[in-house]
PDB file of C-alpha atoms in Angstrom:
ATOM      1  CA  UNK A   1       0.000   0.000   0.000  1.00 42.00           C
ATOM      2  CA  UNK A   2       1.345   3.426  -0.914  1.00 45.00           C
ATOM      3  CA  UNK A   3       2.223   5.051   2.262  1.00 44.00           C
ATOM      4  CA  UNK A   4       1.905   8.581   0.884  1.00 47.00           C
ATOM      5  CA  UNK A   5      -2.476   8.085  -0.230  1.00 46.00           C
ATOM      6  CA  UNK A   6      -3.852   9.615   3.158  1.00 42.00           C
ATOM      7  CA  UNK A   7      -4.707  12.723   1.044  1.00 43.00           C
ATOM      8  CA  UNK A   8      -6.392  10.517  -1.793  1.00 42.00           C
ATOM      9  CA  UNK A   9      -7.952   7.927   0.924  1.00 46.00           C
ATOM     10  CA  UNK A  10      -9.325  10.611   3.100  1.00 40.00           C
ATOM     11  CA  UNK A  11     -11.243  12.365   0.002  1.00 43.00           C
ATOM     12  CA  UNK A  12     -13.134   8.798  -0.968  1.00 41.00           C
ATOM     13  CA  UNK A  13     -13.563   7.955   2.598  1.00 46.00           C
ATOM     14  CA  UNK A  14     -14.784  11.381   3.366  1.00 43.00           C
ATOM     15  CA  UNK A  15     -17.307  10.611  -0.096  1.00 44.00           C
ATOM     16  CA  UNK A  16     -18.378   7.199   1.370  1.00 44.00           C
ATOM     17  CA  UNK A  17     -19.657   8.856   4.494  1.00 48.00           C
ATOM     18  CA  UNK A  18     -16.470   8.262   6.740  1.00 49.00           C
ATOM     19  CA  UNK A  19     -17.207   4.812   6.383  1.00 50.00           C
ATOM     20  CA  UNK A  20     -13.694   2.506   5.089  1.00 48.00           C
ATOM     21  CA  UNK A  21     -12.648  -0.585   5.880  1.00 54.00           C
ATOM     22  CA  UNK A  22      -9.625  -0.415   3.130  1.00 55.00           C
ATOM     23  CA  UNK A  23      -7.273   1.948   4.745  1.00 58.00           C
ATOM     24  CA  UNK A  24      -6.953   4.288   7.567  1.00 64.00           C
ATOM     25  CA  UNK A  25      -5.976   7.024   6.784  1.00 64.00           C
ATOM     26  CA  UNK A  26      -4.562   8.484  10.601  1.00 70.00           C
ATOM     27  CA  UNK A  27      -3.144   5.051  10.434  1.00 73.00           C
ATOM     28  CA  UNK A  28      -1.309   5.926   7.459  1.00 72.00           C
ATOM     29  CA  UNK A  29      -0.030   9.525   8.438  1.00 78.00           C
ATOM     30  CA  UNK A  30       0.393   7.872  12.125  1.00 85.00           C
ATOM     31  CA  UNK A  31       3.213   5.411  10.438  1.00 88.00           C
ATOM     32  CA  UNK A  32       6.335   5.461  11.515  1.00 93.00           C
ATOM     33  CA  UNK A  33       8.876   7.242   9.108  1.00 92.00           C
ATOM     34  CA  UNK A  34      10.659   3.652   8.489  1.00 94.00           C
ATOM     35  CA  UNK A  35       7.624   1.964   7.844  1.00 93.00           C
ATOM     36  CA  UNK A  36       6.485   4.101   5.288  1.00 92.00           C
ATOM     37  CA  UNK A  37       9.860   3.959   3.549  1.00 94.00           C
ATOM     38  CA  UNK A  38       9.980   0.635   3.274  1.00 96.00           C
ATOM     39  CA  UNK A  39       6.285   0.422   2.638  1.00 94.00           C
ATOM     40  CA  UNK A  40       7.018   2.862  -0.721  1.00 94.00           C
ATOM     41  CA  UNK A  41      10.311   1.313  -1.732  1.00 97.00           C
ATOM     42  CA  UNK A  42       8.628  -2.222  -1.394  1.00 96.00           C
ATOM     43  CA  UNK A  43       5.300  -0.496  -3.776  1.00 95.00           C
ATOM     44  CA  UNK A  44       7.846   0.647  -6.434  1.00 96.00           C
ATOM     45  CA  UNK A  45      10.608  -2.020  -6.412  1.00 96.00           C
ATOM     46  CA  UNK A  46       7.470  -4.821  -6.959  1.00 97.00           C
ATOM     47  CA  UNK A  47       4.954  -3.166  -9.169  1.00 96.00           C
ATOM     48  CA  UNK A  48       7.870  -1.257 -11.088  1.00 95.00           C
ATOM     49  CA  UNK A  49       9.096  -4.353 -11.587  1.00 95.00           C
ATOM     50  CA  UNK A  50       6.083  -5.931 -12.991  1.00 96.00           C
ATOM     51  CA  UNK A  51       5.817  -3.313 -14.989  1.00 94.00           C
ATOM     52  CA  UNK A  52       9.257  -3.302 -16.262  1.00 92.00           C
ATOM     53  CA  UNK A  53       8.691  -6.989 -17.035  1.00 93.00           C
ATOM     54  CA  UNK A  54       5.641  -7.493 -18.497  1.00 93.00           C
ATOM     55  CA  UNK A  55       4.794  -3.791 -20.151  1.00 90.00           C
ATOM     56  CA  UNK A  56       8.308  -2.843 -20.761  1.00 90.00           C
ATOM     57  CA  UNK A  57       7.302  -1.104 -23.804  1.00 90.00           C
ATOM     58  CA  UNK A  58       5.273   1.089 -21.733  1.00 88.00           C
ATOM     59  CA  UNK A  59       7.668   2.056 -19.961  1.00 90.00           C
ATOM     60  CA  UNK A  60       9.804   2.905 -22.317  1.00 89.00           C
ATOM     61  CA  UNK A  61       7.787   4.874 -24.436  1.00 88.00           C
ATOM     62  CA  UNK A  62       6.975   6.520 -20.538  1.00 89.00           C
ATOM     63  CA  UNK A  63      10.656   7.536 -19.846  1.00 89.00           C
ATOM     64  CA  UNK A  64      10.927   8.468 -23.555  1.00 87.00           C
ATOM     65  CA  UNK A  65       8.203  10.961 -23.440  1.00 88.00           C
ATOM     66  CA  UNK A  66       8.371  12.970 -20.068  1.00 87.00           C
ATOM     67  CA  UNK A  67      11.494  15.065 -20.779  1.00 85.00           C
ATOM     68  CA  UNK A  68      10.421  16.531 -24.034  1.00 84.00           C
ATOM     69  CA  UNK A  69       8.185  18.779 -21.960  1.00 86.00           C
ATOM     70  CA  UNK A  70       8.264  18.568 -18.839  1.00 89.00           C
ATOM     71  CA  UNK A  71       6.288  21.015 -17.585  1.00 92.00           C
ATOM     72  CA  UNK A  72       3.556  19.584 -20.138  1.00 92.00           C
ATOM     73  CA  UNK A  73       3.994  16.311 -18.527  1.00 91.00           C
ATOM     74  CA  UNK A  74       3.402  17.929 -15.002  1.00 93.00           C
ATOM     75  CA  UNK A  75       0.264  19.028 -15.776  1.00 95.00           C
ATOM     76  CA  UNK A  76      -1.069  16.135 -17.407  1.00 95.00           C
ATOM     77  CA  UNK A  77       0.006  14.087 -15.024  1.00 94.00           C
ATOM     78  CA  UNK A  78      -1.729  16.245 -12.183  1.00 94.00           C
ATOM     79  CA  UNK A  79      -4.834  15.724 -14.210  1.00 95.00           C
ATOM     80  CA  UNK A  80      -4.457  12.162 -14.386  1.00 92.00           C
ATOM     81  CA  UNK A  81      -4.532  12.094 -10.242  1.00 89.00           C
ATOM     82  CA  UNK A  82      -7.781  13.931 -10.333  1.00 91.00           C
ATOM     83  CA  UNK A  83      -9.252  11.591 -12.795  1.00 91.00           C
ATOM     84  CA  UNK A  84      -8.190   8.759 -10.421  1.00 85.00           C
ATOM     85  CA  UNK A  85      -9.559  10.469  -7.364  1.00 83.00           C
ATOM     86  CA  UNK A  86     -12.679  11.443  -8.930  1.00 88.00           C
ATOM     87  CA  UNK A  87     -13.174   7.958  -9.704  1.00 84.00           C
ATOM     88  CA  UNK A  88     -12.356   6.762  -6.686  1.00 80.00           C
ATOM     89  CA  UNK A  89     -14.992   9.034  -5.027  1.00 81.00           C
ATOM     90  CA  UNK A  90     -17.356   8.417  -7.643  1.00 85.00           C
ATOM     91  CA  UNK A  91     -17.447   4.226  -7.552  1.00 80.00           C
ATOM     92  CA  UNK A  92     -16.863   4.764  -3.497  1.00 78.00           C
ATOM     93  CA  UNK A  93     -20.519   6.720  -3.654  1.00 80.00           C
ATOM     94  CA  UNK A  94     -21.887   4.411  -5.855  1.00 80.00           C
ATOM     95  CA  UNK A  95     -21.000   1.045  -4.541  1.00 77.00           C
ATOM     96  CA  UNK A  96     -21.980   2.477  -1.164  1.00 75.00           C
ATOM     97  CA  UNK A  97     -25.625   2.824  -2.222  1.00 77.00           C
ATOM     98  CA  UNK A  98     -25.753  -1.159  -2.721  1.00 74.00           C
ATOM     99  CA  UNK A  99     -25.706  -3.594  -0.277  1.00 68.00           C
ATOM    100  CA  UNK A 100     -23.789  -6.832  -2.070  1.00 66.00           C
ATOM    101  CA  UNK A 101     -20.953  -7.534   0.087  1.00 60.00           C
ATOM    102  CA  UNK A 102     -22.793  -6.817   3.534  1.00 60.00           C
ATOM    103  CA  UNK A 103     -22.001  -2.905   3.535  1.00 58.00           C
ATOM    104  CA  UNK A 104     -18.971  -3.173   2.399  1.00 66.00           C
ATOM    105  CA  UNK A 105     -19.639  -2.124  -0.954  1.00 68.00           C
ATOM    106  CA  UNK A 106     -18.401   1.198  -0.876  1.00 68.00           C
ATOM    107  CA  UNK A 107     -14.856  -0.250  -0.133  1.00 73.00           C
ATOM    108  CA  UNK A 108     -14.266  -2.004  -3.551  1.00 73.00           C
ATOM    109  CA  UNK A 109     -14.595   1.683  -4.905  1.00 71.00           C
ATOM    110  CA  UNK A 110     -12.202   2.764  -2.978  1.00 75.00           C
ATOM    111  CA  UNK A 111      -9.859  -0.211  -3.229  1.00 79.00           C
ATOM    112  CA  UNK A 112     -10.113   0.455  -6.791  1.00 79.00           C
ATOM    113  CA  UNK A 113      -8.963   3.662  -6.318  1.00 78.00           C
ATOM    114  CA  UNK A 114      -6.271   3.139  -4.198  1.00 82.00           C
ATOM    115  CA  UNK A 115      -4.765   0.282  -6.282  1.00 87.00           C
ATOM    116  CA  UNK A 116      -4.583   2.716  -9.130  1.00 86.00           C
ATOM    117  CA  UNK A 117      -2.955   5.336  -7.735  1.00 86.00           C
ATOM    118  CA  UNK A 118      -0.545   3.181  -6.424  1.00 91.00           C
ATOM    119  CA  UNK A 119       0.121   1.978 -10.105  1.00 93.00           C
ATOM    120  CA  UNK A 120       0.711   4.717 -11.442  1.00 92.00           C
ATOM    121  CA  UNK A 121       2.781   5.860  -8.113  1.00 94.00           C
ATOM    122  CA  UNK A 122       5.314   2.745  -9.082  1.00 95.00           C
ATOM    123  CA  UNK A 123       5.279   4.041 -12.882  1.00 94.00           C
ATOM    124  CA  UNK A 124       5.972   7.618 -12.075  1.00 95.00           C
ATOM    125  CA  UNK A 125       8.488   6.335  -9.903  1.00 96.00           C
ATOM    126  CA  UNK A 126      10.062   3.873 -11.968  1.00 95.00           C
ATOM    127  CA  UNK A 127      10.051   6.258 -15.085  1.00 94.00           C
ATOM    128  CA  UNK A 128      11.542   8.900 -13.058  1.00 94.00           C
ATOM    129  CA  UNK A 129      14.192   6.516 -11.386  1.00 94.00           C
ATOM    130  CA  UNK A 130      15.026   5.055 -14.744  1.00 92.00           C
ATOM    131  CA  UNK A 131      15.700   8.344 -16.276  1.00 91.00           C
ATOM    132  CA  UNK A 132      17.896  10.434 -13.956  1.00 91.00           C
ATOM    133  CA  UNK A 133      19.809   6.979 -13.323  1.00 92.00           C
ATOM    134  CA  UNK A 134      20.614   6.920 -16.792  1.00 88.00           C
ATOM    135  CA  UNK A 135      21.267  10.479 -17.200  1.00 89.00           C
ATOM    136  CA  UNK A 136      23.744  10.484 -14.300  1.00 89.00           C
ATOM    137  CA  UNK A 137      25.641   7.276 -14.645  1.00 88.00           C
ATOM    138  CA  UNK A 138      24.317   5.242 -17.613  1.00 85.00           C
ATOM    139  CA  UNK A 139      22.635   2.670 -14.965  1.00 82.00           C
ATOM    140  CA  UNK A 140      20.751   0.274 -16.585  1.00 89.00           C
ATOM    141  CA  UNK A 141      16.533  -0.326 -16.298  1.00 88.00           C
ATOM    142  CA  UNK A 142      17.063  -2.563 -13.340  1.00 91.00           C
ATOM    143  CA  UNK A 143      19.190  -0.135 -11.318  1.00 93.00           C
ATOM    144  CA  UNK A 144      16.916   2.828 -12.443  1.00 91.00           C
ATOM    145  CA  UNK A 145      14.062   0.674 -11.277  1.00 93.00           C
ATOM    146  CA  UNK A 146      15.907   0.676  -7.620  1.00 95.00           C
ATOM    147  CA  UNK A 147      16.927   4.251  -7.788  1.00 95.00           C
ATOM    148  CA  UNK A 148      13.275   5.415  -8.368  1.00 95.00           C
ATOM    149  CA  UNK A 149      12.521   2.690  -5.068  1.00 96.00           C
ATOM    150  CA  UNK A 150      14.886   4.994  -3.140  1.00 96.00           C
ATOM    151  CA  UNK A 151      13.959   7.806  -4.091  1.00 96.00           C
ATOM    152  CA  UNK A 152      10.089   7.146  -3.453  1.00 96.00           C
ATOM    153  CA  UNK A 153      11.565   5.612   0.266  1.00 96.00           C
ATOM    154  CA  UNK A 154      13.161   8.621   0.700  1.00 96.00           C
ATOM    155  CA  UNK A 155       9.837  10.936   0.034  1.00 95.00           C
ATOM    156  CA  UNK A 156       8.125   8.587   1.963  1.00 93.00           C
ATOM    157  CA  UNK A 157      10.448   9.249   5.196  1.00 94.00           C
ATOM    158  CA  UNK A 158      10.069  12.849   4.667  1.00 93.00           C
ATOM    159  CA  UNK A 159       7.660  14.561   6.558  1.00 91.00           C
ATOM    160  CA  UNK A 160       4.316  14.208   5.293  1.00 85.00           C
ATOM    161  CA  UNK A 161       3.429  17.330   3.859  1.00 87.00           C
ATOM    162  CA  UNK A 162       6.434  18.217   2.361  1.00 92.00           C
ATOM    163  CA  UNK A 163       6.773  14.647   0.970  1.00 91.00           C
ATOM    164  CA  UNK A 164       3.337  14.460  -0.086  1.00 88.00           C
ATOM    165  CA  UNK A 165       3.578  17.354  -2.264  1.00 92.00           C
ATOM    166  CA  UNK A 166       6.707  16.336  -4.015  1.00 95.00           C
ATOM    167  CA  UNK A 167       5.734  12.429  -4.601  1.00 93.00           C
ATOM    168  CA  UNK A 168       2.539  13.503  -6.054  1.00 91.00           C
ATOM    169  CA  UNK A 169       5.048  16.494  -8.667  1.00 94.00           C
ATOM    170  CA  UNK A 170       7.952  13.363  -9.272  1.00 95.00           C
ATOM    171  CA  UNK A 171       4.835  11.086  -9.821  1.00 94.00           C
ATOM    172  CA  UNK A 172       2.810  13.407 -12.314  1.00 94.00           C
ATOM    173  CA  UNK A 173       6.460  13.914 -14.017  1.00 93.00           C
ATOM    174  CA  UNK A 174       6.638  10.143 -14.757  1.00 94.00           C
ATOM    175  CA  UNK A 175       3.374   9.447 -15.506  1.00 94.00           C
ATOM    176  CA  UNK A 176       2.232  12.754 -17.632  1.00 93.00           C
ATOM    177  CA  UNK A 177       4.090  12.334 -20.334  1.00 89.00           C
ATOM    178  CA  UNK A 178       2.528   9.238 -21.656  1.00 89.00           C
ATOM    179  CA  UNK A 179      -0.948   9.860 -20.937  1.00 91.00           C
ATOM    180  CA  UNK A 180       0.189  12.945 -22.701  1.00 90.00           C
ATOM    181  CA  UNK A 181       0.975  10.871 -25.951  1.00 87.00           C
ATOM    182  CA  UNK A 182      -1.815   8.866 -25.153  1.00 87.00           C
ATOM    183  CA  UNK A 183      -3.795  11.846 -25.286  1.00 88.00           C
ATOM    184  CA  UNK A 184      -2.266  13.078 -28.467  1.00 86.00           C
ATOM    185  CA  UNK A 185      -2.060   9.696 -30.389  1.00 82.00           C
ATOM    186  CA  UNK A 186      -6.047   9.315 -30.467  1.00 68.00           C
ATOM    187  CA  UNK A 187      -6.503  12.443 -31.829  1.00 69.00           C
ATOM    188  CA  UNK A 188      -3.455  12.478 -34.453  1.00 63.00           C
ATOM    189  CA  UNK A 189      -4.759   8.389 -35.479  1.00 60.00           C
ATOM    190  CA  UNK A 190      -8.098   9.579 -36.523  1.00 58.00           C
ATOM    191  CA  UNK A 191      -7.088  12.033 -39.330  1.00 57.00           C
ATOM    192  CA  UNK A 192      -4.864   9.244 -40.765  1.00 51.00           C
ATOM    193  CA  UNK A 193      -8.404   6.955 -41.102  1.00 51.00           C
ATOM    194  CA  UNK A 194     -10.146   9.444 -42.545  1.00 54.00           C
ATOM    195  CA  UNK A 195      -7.264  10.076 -45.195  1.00 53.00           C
ATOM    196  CA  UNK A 196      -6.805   6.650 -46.041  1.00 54.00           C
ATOM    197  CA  UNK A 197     -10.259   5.746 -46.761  1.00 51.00           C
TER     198      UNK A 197
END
């Protein structure tokens, strides 16, 4: 679990009525500093390397795309956390207004949510650590993949607000630029269709 989603977790929760039985979130900010650490490197170093294994394209194409604008890939990837938290908040409220899993609908929402953010938390990561690692010594995916670990360990030791703030900017940086060309590729394919028909 990503140590650093109180702010994301306490939004849904708040949404489902203060009712969660996925995460804590005073639990969370209550952590010690270790525990968080190891709870963020342990997030990146698996999922990154899932990631890295099975979608290594993605990747890629991720690390590939960030630097040409980075202050492009900011925003976009700031808009990509709202899109998760809105949904989060939106299938919290919704699954909390059935009754399938004994009240505890509202928490697959959330779950949902949470596993998403923490995704795309081990991507930005990853991306990010794969990047400057290569920049600054020519270190290869697997020792980018542990420098972003360390770096989101180190965020994650840092106190909370000031971490917070700059997980969710080194995150955004990571992810943005390929939802950017994401973004971008679906509206640059469909001209080509239309030409070739």
């Amino acid at each position: 679990m990503d140590p650093l989603l109180a702010p994301t977790t306490i939004v849904t929760a708040a949404a489902a009525g203060g009712q969660t039985g996925v995460v804590d979130p005073s639990a969370v900010a209550a952590a010690p500093a270790a525990v968080r650490a190891v709870a963020a490197f342990c997030l990146v170093a698996v999922v990154g390397g899932l990631l890295r294994w099975r979608a290594a394209d993605v990747v890629d194409r991720a690390q590939a795309t960030w630097t040409d604008s980075v202050l492009a890939s900011l925003a976009y990837g700031l808009s990509t956390h709202a899109v998760l938290v809105f949904a989060g908040v939106y299938l919290a409220n919704k699954f909390s207004t059935y009754r399938l899993f004994g009240g505890a609908s509202g928490d697959a929402g959330l779950a949902f949510a949470v596993v998403l953010v923490g995704v795309a938390a081990a991507l930005g990561f990853t991306v990010v650590g794969s990047t400057v690692a290569d920049l600054a010594v020519g270190a290869t995916a697997t020792q980018g993949l542990l420098a972003g670990a360390a770096g989101a360990a180190a965020l994650a030791a840092a106190p909370l607000s000031v971490g917070a703030v700059v997980w969710f900017g080194v995150v955004s940086l990571g992810i943005g630029g390929a939802v950017r060309e994401w973004v971008h590729a679906s509206v640059d394919a469909e001209p080509v269709a239309e030409s070739s028909s």
